[in-house]
GROMACS .gro file of C-alpha atoms in nm:
model
  450
    1UNK     CA    1   1.130 -12.215   6.532
    2UNK     CA    2   0.839 -12.274   6.293
    3UNK     CA    3   0.849 -12.587   6.084
    4UNK     CA    4   0.903 -12.519   5.716
    5UNK     CA    5   0.637 -12.678   5.501
    6UNK     CA    6   0.738 -12.798   5.154
    7UNK     CA    7   0.600 -12.622   4.851
    8UNK     CA    8   0.327 -12.834   4.692
    9UNK     CA    9   0.292 -12.818   4.317
   10UNK     CA   10  -0.062 -12.704   4.228
   11UNK     CA   11  -0.076 -12.963   3.951
   12UNK     CA   12  -0.044 -13.240   4.212
   13UNK     CA   13  -0.317 -13.113   4.443
   14UNK     CA   14  -0.644 -13.307   4.423
   15UNK     CA   15  -0.985 -13.170   4.347
   16UNK     CA   16  -1.225 -13.084   4.632
   17UNK     CA   17  -1.365 -13.395   4.796
   18UNK     CA   18  -1.075 -13.617   4.692
   19UNK     CA   19  -0.943 -13.875   4.934
   20UNK     CA   20  -0.676 -13.781   5.189
   21UNK     CA   21  -0.366 -13.963   5.308
   22UNK     CA   22  -0.311 -14.085   5.664
   23UNK     CA   23  -0.115 -13.767   5.746
   24UNK     CA   24  -0.424 -13.560   5.675
   25UNK     CA   25  -0.287 -13.405   5.360
   26UNK     CA   26  -0.472 -13.440   5.031
   27UNK     CA   27  -0.363 -13.755   4.852
   28UNK     CA   28  -0.199 -13.710   4.509
   29UNK     CA   29  -0.424 -13.745   4.208
   30UNK     CA   30  -0.428 -14.086   4.045
   31UNK     CA   31  -0.269 -14.145   3.707
   32UNK     CA   32  -0.604 -14.212   3.541
   33UNK     CA   33  -0.743 -13.888   3.683
   34UNK     CA   34  -0.441 -13.697   3.553
   35UNK     CA   35  -0.469 -13.844   3.204
   36UNK     CA   36  -0.843 -13.787   3.166
   37UNK     CA   37  -0.886 -13.461   3.352
   38UNK     CA   38  -1.047 -13.152   3.203
   39UNK     CA   39  -0.949 -12.922   3.487
   40UNK     CA   40  -0.823 -12.574   3.418
   41UNK     CA   41  -0.447 -12.531   3.455
   42UNK     CA   42  -0.341 -12.190   3.315
   43UNK     CA   43   0.008 -12.141   3.179
   44UNK     CA   44   0.210 -11.955   3.450
   45UNK     CA   45   0.349 -11.612   3.374
   46UNK     CA   46   0.718 -11.535   3.364
   47UNK     CA   47   0.843 -11.400   3.697
   48UNK     CA   48   1.143 -11.212   3.559
   49UNK     CA   49   1.153 -10.970   3.394
   50UNK     CA   50   0.806 -10.856   3.492
   51UNK     CA   51   0.744 -10.661   3.173
   52UNK     CA   52   0.774 -10.991   2.982
   53UNK     CA   53   0.534 -11.178   3.213
   54UNK     CA   54   0.288 -11.258   2.932
   55UNK     CA   55   0.552 -11.345   2.672
   56UNK     CA   56   0.484 -11.725   2.678
   57UNK     CA   57   0.113 -11.664   2.615
   58UNK     CA   58   0.183 -11.426   2.327
   59UNK     CA   59   0.434 -11.665   2.168
   60UNK     CA   60   0.197 -11.961   2.198
   61UNK     CA   61  -0.092 -11.756   2.059
   62UNK     CA   62   0.111 -11.658   1.755
   63UNK     CA   63   0.242 -12.015   1.716
   64UNK     CA   64  -0.115 -12.144   1.684
   65UNK     CA   65  -0.159 -11.954   1.356
   66UNK     CA   66   0.139 -12.100   1.163
   67UNK     CA   67   0.060 -12.447   1.301
   68UNK     CA   68  -0.286 -12.434   1.144
   69UNK     CA   69  -0.161 -12.277   0.821
   70UNK     CA   70   0.121 -12.531   0.792
   71UNK     CA   71  -0.124 -12.818   0.837
   72UNK     CA   72  -0.348 -12.685   0.558
   73UNK     CA   73  -0.055 -12.631   0.323
   74UNK     CA   74   0.071 -12.986   0.383
   75UNK     CA   75  -0.271 -13.135   0.310
   76UNK     CA   76  -0.310 -12.929  -0.008
   77UNK     CA   77   0.041 -12.937  -0.153
   78UNK     CA   78   0.174 -13.277  -0.051
   79UNK     CA   79  -0.136 -13.494  -0.030
   80UNK     CA   80  -0.369 -13.309  -0.272
   81UNK     CA   81  -0.653 -13.306  -0.022
   82UNK     CA   82  -0.918 -13.044  -0.097
   83UNK     CA   83  -1.253 -12.944   0.044
   84UNK     CA   84  -1.382 -12.831   0.383
   85UNK     CA   85  -1.182 -13.104   0.562
   86UNK     CA   86  -0.863 -12.904   0.509
   87UNK     CA   87  -1.005 -12.596   0.679
   88UNK     CA   88  -1.156 -12.798   0.961
   89UNK     CA   89  -0.832 -12.984   1.038
   90UNK     CA   90  -0.632 -12.662   1.022
   91UNK     CA   91  -0.868 -12.497   1.271
   92UNK     CA   92  -0.852 -12.801   1.501
   93UNK     CA   93  -0.472 -12.788   1.496
   94UNK     CA   94  -0.471 -12.418   1.592
   95UNK     CA   95  -0.742 -12.474   1.851
   96UNK     CA   96  -0.544 -12.749   2.023
   97UNK     CA   97  -0.240 -12.520   2.056
   98UNK     CA   98  -0.453 -12.237   2.197
   99UNK     CA   99  -0.633 -12.475   2.436
  100UNK     CA  100  -0.298 -12.593   2.574
  101UNK     CA  101  -0.256 -12.254   2.744
  102UNK     CA  102  -0.548 -12.333   2.978
  103UNK     CA  103  -0.616 -12.710   2.972
  104UNK     CA  104  -0.300 -12.896   2.864
  105UNK     CA  105  -0.432 -13.254   2.900
  106UNK     CA  106  -0.752 -13.173   2.710
  107UNK     CA  107  -0.544 -13.002   2.440
  108UNK     CA  108  -0.325 -13.312   2.411
  109UNK     CA  109  -0.630 -13.534   2.359
  110UNK     CA  110  -0.765 -13.290   2.100
  111UNK     CA  111  -0.427 -13.301   1.926
  112UNK     CA  112  -0.437 -13.683   1.918
  113UNK     CA  113  -0.786 -13.678   1.769
  114UNK     CA  114  -0.676 -13.421   1.511
  115UNK     CA  115  -0.370 -13.629   1.419
  116UNK     CA  116  -0.592 -13.939   1.378
  117UNK     CA  117  -0.834 -13.748   1.154
  118UNK     CA  118  -0.546 -13.618   0.941
  119UNK     CA  119  -0.409 -13.975   0.907
  120UNK     CA  120  -0.753 -14.099   0.801
  121UNK     CA  121  -0.802 -13.814   0.550
  122UNK     CA  122  -0.462 -13.859   0.380
  123UNK     CA  123  -0.462 -14.240   0.390
  124UNK     CA  124  -0.582 -14.275   0.031
  125UNK     CA  125  -0.373 -13.979  -0.091
  126UNK     CA  126  -0.029 -14.103   0.018
  127UNK     CA  127   0.211 -14.125  -0.273
  128UNK     CA  128   0.525 -14.331  -0.313
  129UNK     CA  129   0.769 -14.251  -0.031
  130UNK     CA  130   0.542 -14.002   0.141
  131UNK     CA  131   0.510 -14.001   0.518
  132UNK     CA  132   0.214 -14.151   0.707
  133UNK     CA  133   0.045 -14.122   0.951
  134UNK     CA  134   0.239 -13.810   1.059
  135UNK     CA  135   0.274 -13.549   0.788
  136UNK     CA  136   0.620 -13.392   0.759
  137UNK     CA  137   0.496 -13.091   0.962
  138UNK     CA  138   0.274 -13.293   1.198
  139UNK     CA  139   0.533 -13.366   1.471
  140UNK     CA  140   0.629 -12.999   1.488
  141UNK     CA  141   0.269 -12.882   1.525
  142UNK     CA  142   0.211 -13.149   1.791
  143UNK     CA  143   0.534 -13.075   1.987
  144UNK     CA  144   0.393 -12.759   2.155
  145UNK     CA  145   0.120 -12.973   2.312
  146UNK     CA  146   0.382 -13.206   2.465
  147UNK     CA  147   0.575 -12.905   2.592
  148UNK     CA  148   0.267 -12.748   2.756
  149UNK     CA  149   0.184 -13.077   2.926
  150UNK     CA  150   0.539 -13.123   3.058
  151UNK     CA  151   0.538 -12.770   3.198
  152UNK     CA  152   0.238 -12.826   3.423
  153UNK     CA  153   0.198 -13.191   3.519
  154UNK     CA  154   0.417 -13.427   3.723
  155UNK     CA  155   0.696 -13.605   3.532
  156UNK     CA  156   0.525 -13.944   3.553
  157UNK     CA  157   0.223 -13.806   3.370
  158UNK     CA  158   0.448 -13.654   3.102
  159UNK     CA  159   0.611 -13.992   3.049
  160UNK     CA  160   0.271 -14.155   3.003
  161UNK     CA  161   0.156 -13.879   2.766
  162UNK     CA  162   0.460 -13.928   2.544
  163UNK     CA  163   0.436 -14.306   2.576
  164UNK     CA  164   0.068 -14.317   2.477
  165UNK     CA  165   0.135 -14.087   2.181
  166UNK     CA  166   0.422 -14.302   2.051
  167UNK     CA  167   0.234 -14.627   2.120
  168UNK     CA  168  -0.067 -14.514   1.918
  169UNK     CA  169   0.163 -14.391   1.641
  170UNK     CA  170   0.348 -14.724   1.629
  171UNK     CA  171   0.023 -14.921   1.633
  172UNK     CA  172  -0.115 -14.716   1.343
  173UNK     CA  173   0.208 -14.768   1.145
  174UNK     CA  174   0.200 -15.143   1.199
  175UNK     CA  175  -0.169 -15.199   1.128
  176UNK     CA  176  -0.284 -14.926   0.888
  177UNK     CA  177   0.021 -14.777   0.712
  178UNK     CA  178   0.001 -14.788   0.331
  179UNK     CA  179   0.266 -15.023   0.189
  180UNK     CA  180   0.432 -14.762  -0.034
  181UNK     CA  181   0.460 -14.495   0.241
  182UNK     CA  182   0.733 -14.431   0.493
  183UNK     CA  183   0.717 -14.385   0.870
  184UNK     CA  184   0.853 -14.100   1.084
  185UNK     CA  185   0.817 -14.279   1.417
  186UNK     CA  186   1.192 -14.267   1.496
  187UNK     CA  187   1.225 -13.892   1.444
  188UNK     CA  188   0.895 -13.834   1.622
  189UNK     CA  189   1.018 -14.025   1.928
  190UNK     CA  190   1.339 -13.820   1.943
  191UNK     CA  191   1.154 -13.490   1.901
  192UNK     CA  192   0.887 -13.566   2.160
  193UNK     CA  193   1.146 -13.699   2.407
  194UNK     CA  194   1.354 -13.382   2.373
  195UNK     CA  195   1.048 -13.159   2.415
  196UNK     CA  196   0.938 -13.357   2.722
  197UNK     CA  197   1.281 -13.321   2.885
  198UNK     CA  198   1.284 -12.949   2.806
  199UNK     CA  199   0.941 -12.901   2.962
  200UNK     CA  200   1.041 -13.099   3.271
  201UNK     CA  201   1.356 -12.887   3.314
  202UNK     CA  202   1.161 -12.562   3.284
  203UNK     CA  203   0.898 -12.687   3.528
  204UNK     CA  204   1.162 -12.797   3.781
  205UNK     CA  205   1.331 -12.457   3.755
  206UNK     CA  206   1.001 -12.277   3.816
  207UNK     CA  207   0.917 -12.490   4.120
  208UNK     CA  208   1.270 -12.450   4.262
  209UNK     CA  209   1.246 -12.073   4.221
  210UNK     CA  210   0.911 -12.073   4.402
  211UNK     CA  211   1.060 -12.276   4.688
  212UNK     CA  212   1.354 -12.039   4.709
  213UNK     CA  213   1.128 -11.733   4.729
  214UNK     CA  214   0.920 -11.893   5.004
  215UNK     CA  215   1.233 -12.001   5.194
  216UNK     CA  216   1.380 -11.650   5.171
  217UNK     CA  217   1.056 -11.503   5.303
  218UNK     CA  218   1.048 -11.745   5.597
  219UNK     CA  219   1.416 -11.682   5.669
  220UNK     CA  220   1.364 -11.306   5.675
  221UNK     CA  221   1.067 -11.340   5.911
  222UNK     CA  222   1.262 -11.572   6.138
  223UNK     CA  223   1.560 -11.335   6.139
  224UNK     CA  224   1.338 -11.042   6.237
  225UNK     CA  225   1.173 -11.247   6.512
  226UNK     CA  226   1.509 -11.363   6.647
  227UNK     CA  227   1.646 -11.009   6.642
  228UNK     CA  228   1.343 -10.887   6.835
  229UNK     CA  229   1.387 -11.155   7.100
  230UNK     CA  230   1.760 -11.081   7.131
  231UNK     CA  231   1.687 -10.711   7.170
  232UNK     CA  232   1.430 -10.778   7.438
  233UNK     CA  233   1.678 -10.997   7.625
  234UNK     CA  234   1.939 -10.723   7.609
  235UNK     CA  235   1.689 -10.466   7.735
  236UNK     CA  236   1.598 -10.699   8.023
  237UNK     CA  237   1.964 -10.743   8.118
  238UNK     CA  238   2.027 -10.370   8.110
  239UNK     CA  239   1.718 -10.283   8.314
  240UNK     CA  240   1.807 -10.544   8.570
  241UNK     CA  241   2.076 -10.317   8.716
  242UNK     CA  242   1.830 -10.029   8.738
  243UNK     CA  243   1.567 -10.237   8.917
  244UNK     CA  244   1.822 -10.413   9.135
  245UNK     CA  245   1.961 -10.078   9.253
  246UNK     CA  246   1.619  -9.959   9.368
  247UNK     CA  247   1.539 -10.291   9.536
  248UNK     CA  248   1.873 -10.279   9.720
  249UNK     CA  249   1.799  -9.927   9.842
  250UNK     CA  250   1.455 -10.039   9.964
  251UNK     CA  251   1.611 -10.331  10.149
  252UNK     CA  252   1.873 -10.114  10.319
  253UNK     CA  253   1.622  -9.844  10.413
  254UNK     CA  254   1.387 -10.103  10.559
  255UNK     CA  255   1.674 -10.246  10.765
  256UNK     CA  256   1.793  -9.906  10.892
  257UNK     CA  257   1.451  -9.750  10.955
  258UNK     CA  258   1.388  -9.910  11.301
  259UNK     CA  259   1.711  -9.758  11.432
  260UNK     CA  260   1.599  -9.407  11.335
  261UNK     CA  261   1.291  -9.417  11.556
  262UNK     CA  262   1.285  -9.414  11.937
  263UNK     CA  263   1.110  -9.718  12.077
  264UNK     CA  264   0.963  -9.851  11.750
  265UNK     CA  265   0.657 -10.067  11.791
  266UNK     CA  266   0.665 -10.437  11.721
  267UNK     CA  267   0.412 -10.389  11.441
  268UNK     CA  268   0.641 -10.135  11.269
  269UNK     CA  269   0.938 -10.368  11.308
  270UNK     CA  270   0.742 -10.657  11.155
  271UNK     CA  271   0.625 -10.447  10.862
  272UNK     CA  272   0.975 -10.318  10.791
  273UNK     CA  273   1.116 -10.670  10.822
  274UNK     CA  274   0.854 -10.790  10.573
  275UNK     CA  275   0.945 -10.512  10.332
  276UNK     CA  276   1.313 -10.605  10.353
  277UNK     CA  277   1.238 -10.976  10.312
  278UNK     CA  278   1.023 -10.912  10.003
  279UNK     CA  279   1.293 -10.687   9.856
  280UNK     CA  280   1.558 -10.955   9.906
  281UNK     CA  281   1.334 -11.220   9.751
  282UNK     CA  282   1.272 -10.994   9.451
  283UNK     CA  283   1.647 -10.942   9.413
  284UNK     CA  284   1.703 -11.318   9.424
  285UNK     CA  285   1.442 -11.379   9.154
  286UNK     CA  286   1.590 -11.102   8.940
  287UNK     CA  287   1.933 -11.262   8.961
  288UNK     CA  288   1.788 -11.602   8.865
  289UNK     CA  289   1.614 -11.462   8.559
  290UNK     CA  290   1.921 -11.264   8.463
  291UNK     CA  291   2.133 -11.577   8.498
  292UNK     CA  292   1.913 -11.755   8.245
  293UNK     CA  293   1.931 -11.464   8.002
  294UNK     CA  294   2.308 -11.436   8.030
  295UNK     CA  295   2.360 -11.811   8.001
  296UNK     CA  296   2.193 -11.792   7.659
  297UNK     CA  297   2.430 -11.508   7.563
  298UNK     CA  298   2.763 -11.590   7.727
  299UNK     CA  299   2.958 -11.375   7.481
  300UNK     CA  300   2.754 -11.061   7.536
  301UNK     CA  301   2.999 -10.769   7.559
  302UNK     CA  302   2.786 -10.585   7.817
  303UNK     CA  303   2.954 -10.596   8.158
  304UNK     CA  304   2.691 -10.650   8.429
  305UNK     CA  305   2.912 -10.479   8.685
  306UNK     CA  306   2.927 -10.150   8.498
  307UNK     CA  307   2.655  -9.889   8.559
  308UNK     CA  308   2.412  -9.841   8.274
  309UNK     CA  309   2.471  -9.525   8.065
  310UNK     CA  310   2.257  -9.213   8.090
  311UNK     CA  311   2.217  -8.892   7.893
  312UNK     CA  312   2.484  -8.739   8.115
  313UNK     CA  313   2.734  -8.944   7.911
  314UNK     CA  314   2.601  -8.812   7.578
  315UNK     CA  315   2.903  -8.587   7.522
  316UNK     CA  316   3.140  -8.883   7.544
  317UNK     CA  317   2.929  -9.078   7.296
  318UNK     CA  318   2.927  -8.788   7.049
  319UNK     CA  319   3.304  -8.742   7.085
  320UNK     CA  320   3.361  -9.109   6.999
  321UNK     CA  321   3.146  -9.078   6.686
  322UNK     CA  322   3.330  -8.762   6.583
  323UNK     CA  323   3.656  -8.950   6.625
  324UNK     CA  324   3.523  -9.205   6.375
  325UNK     CA  325   3.496  -8.930   6.112
  326UNK     CA  326   3.134  -8.816   6.140
  327UNK     CA  327   3.042  -8.448   6.176
  328UNK     CA  328   2.798  -8.438   6.471
  329UNK     CA  329   2.635  -8.135   6.635
  330UNK     CA  330   2.413  -8.146   6.943
  331UNK     CA  331   2.136  -7.916   7.063
  332UNK     CA  332   1.956  -7.940   7.397
  333UNK     CA  333   1.635  -7.748   7.464
  334UNK     CA  334   1.448  -7.711   7.790
  335UNK     CA  335   1.568  -7.752   8.146
  336UNK     CA  336   1.814  -8.040   8.160
  337UNK     CA  337   1.731  -8.258   8.458
  338UNK     CA  338   1.776  -8.620   8.569
  339UNK     CA  339   1.507  -8.862   8.459
  340UNK     CA  340   1.403  -9.206   8.574
  341UNK     CA  341   1.676  -9.465   8.505
  342UNK     CA  342   1.465  -9.649   8.245
  343UNK     CA  343   1.404  -9.333   8.042
  344UNK     CA  344   1.770  -9.230   8.069
  345UNK     CA  345   1.889  -9.569   7.948
  346UNK     CA  346   1.634  -9.590   7.665
  347UNK     CA  347   1.712  -9.238   7.540
  348UNK     CA  348   2.087  -9.306   7.545
  349UNK     CA  349   2.048  -9.635   7.354
  350UNK     CA  350   1.825  -9.476   7.088
  351UNK     CA  351   2.079  -9.200   7.025
  352UNK     CA  352   2.362  -9.454   7.026
  353UNK     CA  353   2.191  -9.683   6.774
  354UNK     CA  354   2.091  -9.391   6.549
  355UNK     CA  355   2.449  -9.261   6.541
  356UNK     CA  356   2.577  -9.613   6.465
  357UNK     CA  357   2.338  -9.630   6.171
  358UNK     CA  358   2.472  -9.296   6.045
  359UNK     CA  359   2.826  -9.432   6.059
  360UNK     CA  360   2.729  -9.745   5.868
  361UNK     CA  361   2.483  -9.611   5.612
  362UNK     CA  362   2.563  -9.238   5.575
  363UNK     CA  363   2.943  -9.191   5.576
  364UNK     CA  364   3.054  -8.833   5.538
  365UNK     CA  365   2.713  -8.687   5.626
  366UNK     CA  366   2.639  -8.414   5.878
  367UNK     CA  367   2.439  -8.533   6.179
  368UNK     CA  368   2.229  -8.326   6.416
  369UNK     CA  369   2.129  -8.465   6.756
  370UNK     CA  370   1.847  -8.277   6.926
  371UNK     CA  371   1.713  -8.338   7.278
  372UNK     CA  372   1.419  -8.140   7.415
  373UNK     CA  373   1.303  -8.165   7.777
  374UNK     CA  374   0.930  -8.101   7.790
  375UNK     CA  375   0.696  -8.084   8.089
  376UNK     CA  376   0.591  -8.447   8.052
  377UNK     CA  377   0.785  -8.586   7.755
  378UNK     CA  378   1.141  -8.616   7.631
  379UNK     CA  379   1.184  -8.552   7.258
  380UNK     CA  380   1.476  -8.699   7.063
  381UNK     CA  381   1.570  -8.624   6.702
  382UNK     CA  382   1.872  -8.762   6.516
  383UNK     CA  383   1.890  -8.645   6.153
  384UNK     CA  384   2.162  -8.676   5.891
  385UNK     CA  385   2.216  -8.519   5.550
  386UNK     CA  386   2.287  -8.702   5.225
  387UNK     CA  387   2.610  -8.907   5.258
  388UNK     CA  388   2.908  -8.772   5.068
  389UNK     CA  389   3.033  -9.118   4.966
  390UNK     CA  390   2.874  -9.459   4.911
  391UNK     CA  391   2.819  -9.672   5.217
  392UNK     CA  392   3.016  -9.998   5.240
  393UNK     CA  393   2.814 -10.320   5.226
  394UNK     CA  394   2.667 -10.406   5.565
  395UNK     CA  395   2.704 -10.755   5.708
  396UNK     CA  396   2.436 -10.707   5.971
  397UNK     CA  397   2.074 -10.816   5.964
  398UNK     CA  398   1.951 -10.459   5.931
  399UNK     CA  399   1.709 -10.461   6.228
  400UNK     CA  400   1.849 -10.172   6.437
  401UNK     CA  401   1.525  -9.975   6.405
  402UNK     CA  402   1.336 -10.272   6.544
  403UNK     CA  403   1.531 -10.253   6.870
  404UNK     CA  404   1.479  -9.877   6.901
  405UNK     CA  405   1.104  -9.914   6.851
  406UNK     CA  406   1.097 -10.192   7.108
  407UNK     CA  407   1.269  -9.971   7.365
  408UNK     CA  408   1.039  -9.676   7.301
  409UNK     CA  409   0.728  -9.894   7.307
  410UNK     CA  410   0.837 -10.051   7.636
  411UNK     CA  411   0.799  -9.710   7.803
  412UNK     CA  412   0.476  -9.625   7.623
  413UNK     CA  413   0.653  -9.387   7.385
  414UNK     CA  414   0.665  -9.361   7.007
  415UNK     CA  415   0.942  -9.374   6.749
  416UNK     CA  416   0.936  -9.271   6.384
  417UNK     CA  417   1.206  -9.320   6.121
  418UNK     CA  418   1.222  -9.246   5.753
  419UNK     CA  419   1.386  -9.044   5.473
  420UNK     CA  420   1.383  -8.665   5.472
  421UNK     CA  421   1.278  -8.451   5.173
  422UNK     CA  422   1.640  -8.341   5.119
  423UNK     CA  423   1.756  -8.702   5.081
  424UNK     CA  424   1.882  -8.756   5.434
  425UNK     CA  425   1.734  -8.969   5.709
  426UNK     CA  426   1.573  -8.891   6.043
  427UNK     CA  427   1.494  -9.082   6.361
  428UNK     CA  428   1.266  -8.915   6.614
  429UNK     CA  429   1.127  -9.045   6.941
  430UNK     CA  430   0.895  -8.921   7.213
  431UNK     CA  431   0.944  -9.077   7.558
  432UNK     CA  432   0.721  -9.004   7.859
  433UNK     CA  433   0.895  -8.857   8.162
  434UNK     CA  434   0.687  -9.078   8.390
  435UNK     CA  435   0.633  -9.408   8.204
  436UNK     CA  436   0.310  -9.587   8.277
  437UNK     CA  437   0.253  -9.960   8.238
  438UNK     CA  438   0.083 -10.028   7.901
  439UNK     CA  439  -0.250 -10.212   7.915
  440UNK     CA  440  -0.217 -10.587   7.910
  441UNK     CA  441  -0.244 -10.745   7.568
  442UNK     CA  442  -0.170 -10.425   7.375
  443UNK     CA  443   0.133 -10.379   7.154
  444UNK     CA  444   0.332 -10.057   7.153
  445UNK     CA  445   0.234  -9.826   6.874
  446UNK     CA  446   0.501  -9.734   6.623
  447UNK     CA  447   0.489  -9.478   6.349
  448UNK     CA  448   0.683  -9.423   6.035
  449UNK     CA  449   0.795  -9.083   5.927
  450UNK     CA  450   0.607  -8.933   5.633
   0.00000   0.00000   0.00000
């Protein structure tokens, strides 16, 4: 089973050329690097619903406009600041919000510089009881920058970002605050702490969802791989009886052959004895391999002592399916004749699995089973109409087609499956009458129905 690697947050991956840990993985970025980085870190899109993927970018883009306008109105109306400084600080406020969509740490530093410039501009315009160094709207225009940082950097960096912001604010209040002004540091701390926690929660949810998607993908791949291996083991167990029968016949014929010839030569006796010995050794090895396969599947319902089914038992299979409530008709074209045991078994299993799928996924439908004996190929077609009632939820893994393709490919044949234009479903297979060994290293070709 493949080892599942943890999902690594892109914000924690180092830049090219950074040092690596002893395990060989890139070492996490240092705190100083995280706080003074200018690297690009775009705001991720929403995963669900897809038609709202760009909603966060649109909201943040529109939020940048009122943030700049609100800053200018505060400077004009509350602090009576006029001149080009008002326009410049308003544009810087909007620019920092827009920049946070792509470079959150750089936008935070720009926001700090803008807040310091605003505090310096309004220092001599602060009236009795007015706020400094944050304007009444300042914390709310700065909060989006904290949120964008918390969404994309590790929690420890978010803590330092909020801590540095509050430390600089407290230092400015202690050293430079006008005596007749008031401070907003308490409310600012509560607001920034809440925004930081909100950003951390959203970031953790996004990362957990990404891990879940990756885990589901790996689980589905592992389930398909396990189903394929189980199907191959079942095919090997079933074909064992076919091969063992022929090897037993060879052994018996080699043992009886000397008695059918008058005065057989010693060379003939030795050759026939060698044939019988090799056949017995092959049977022994087959039983050993089969013992391993069956020990891994002790609860397998297949009885090794029962003969493997053939197309001669098709009528019984169809009668059982009809008894389960499915309307099944059969049609056989060509000269019906016995085939090699492997082809007989594979054809029977494909029809059996296709009819089982019809019972599970197309209740109340009409099913047609067609078998055509050609000169060199056997053609199978199992088609059903649209089901007359909804199918019950299936508890299986849903890999029945995988086993049918594996059986057809084992003989060098092809199998196609897919929906029909009328809304039904069809499974068709072409099996060679005389299977040839596929070239080594090549996988069986499978096709999907158009």
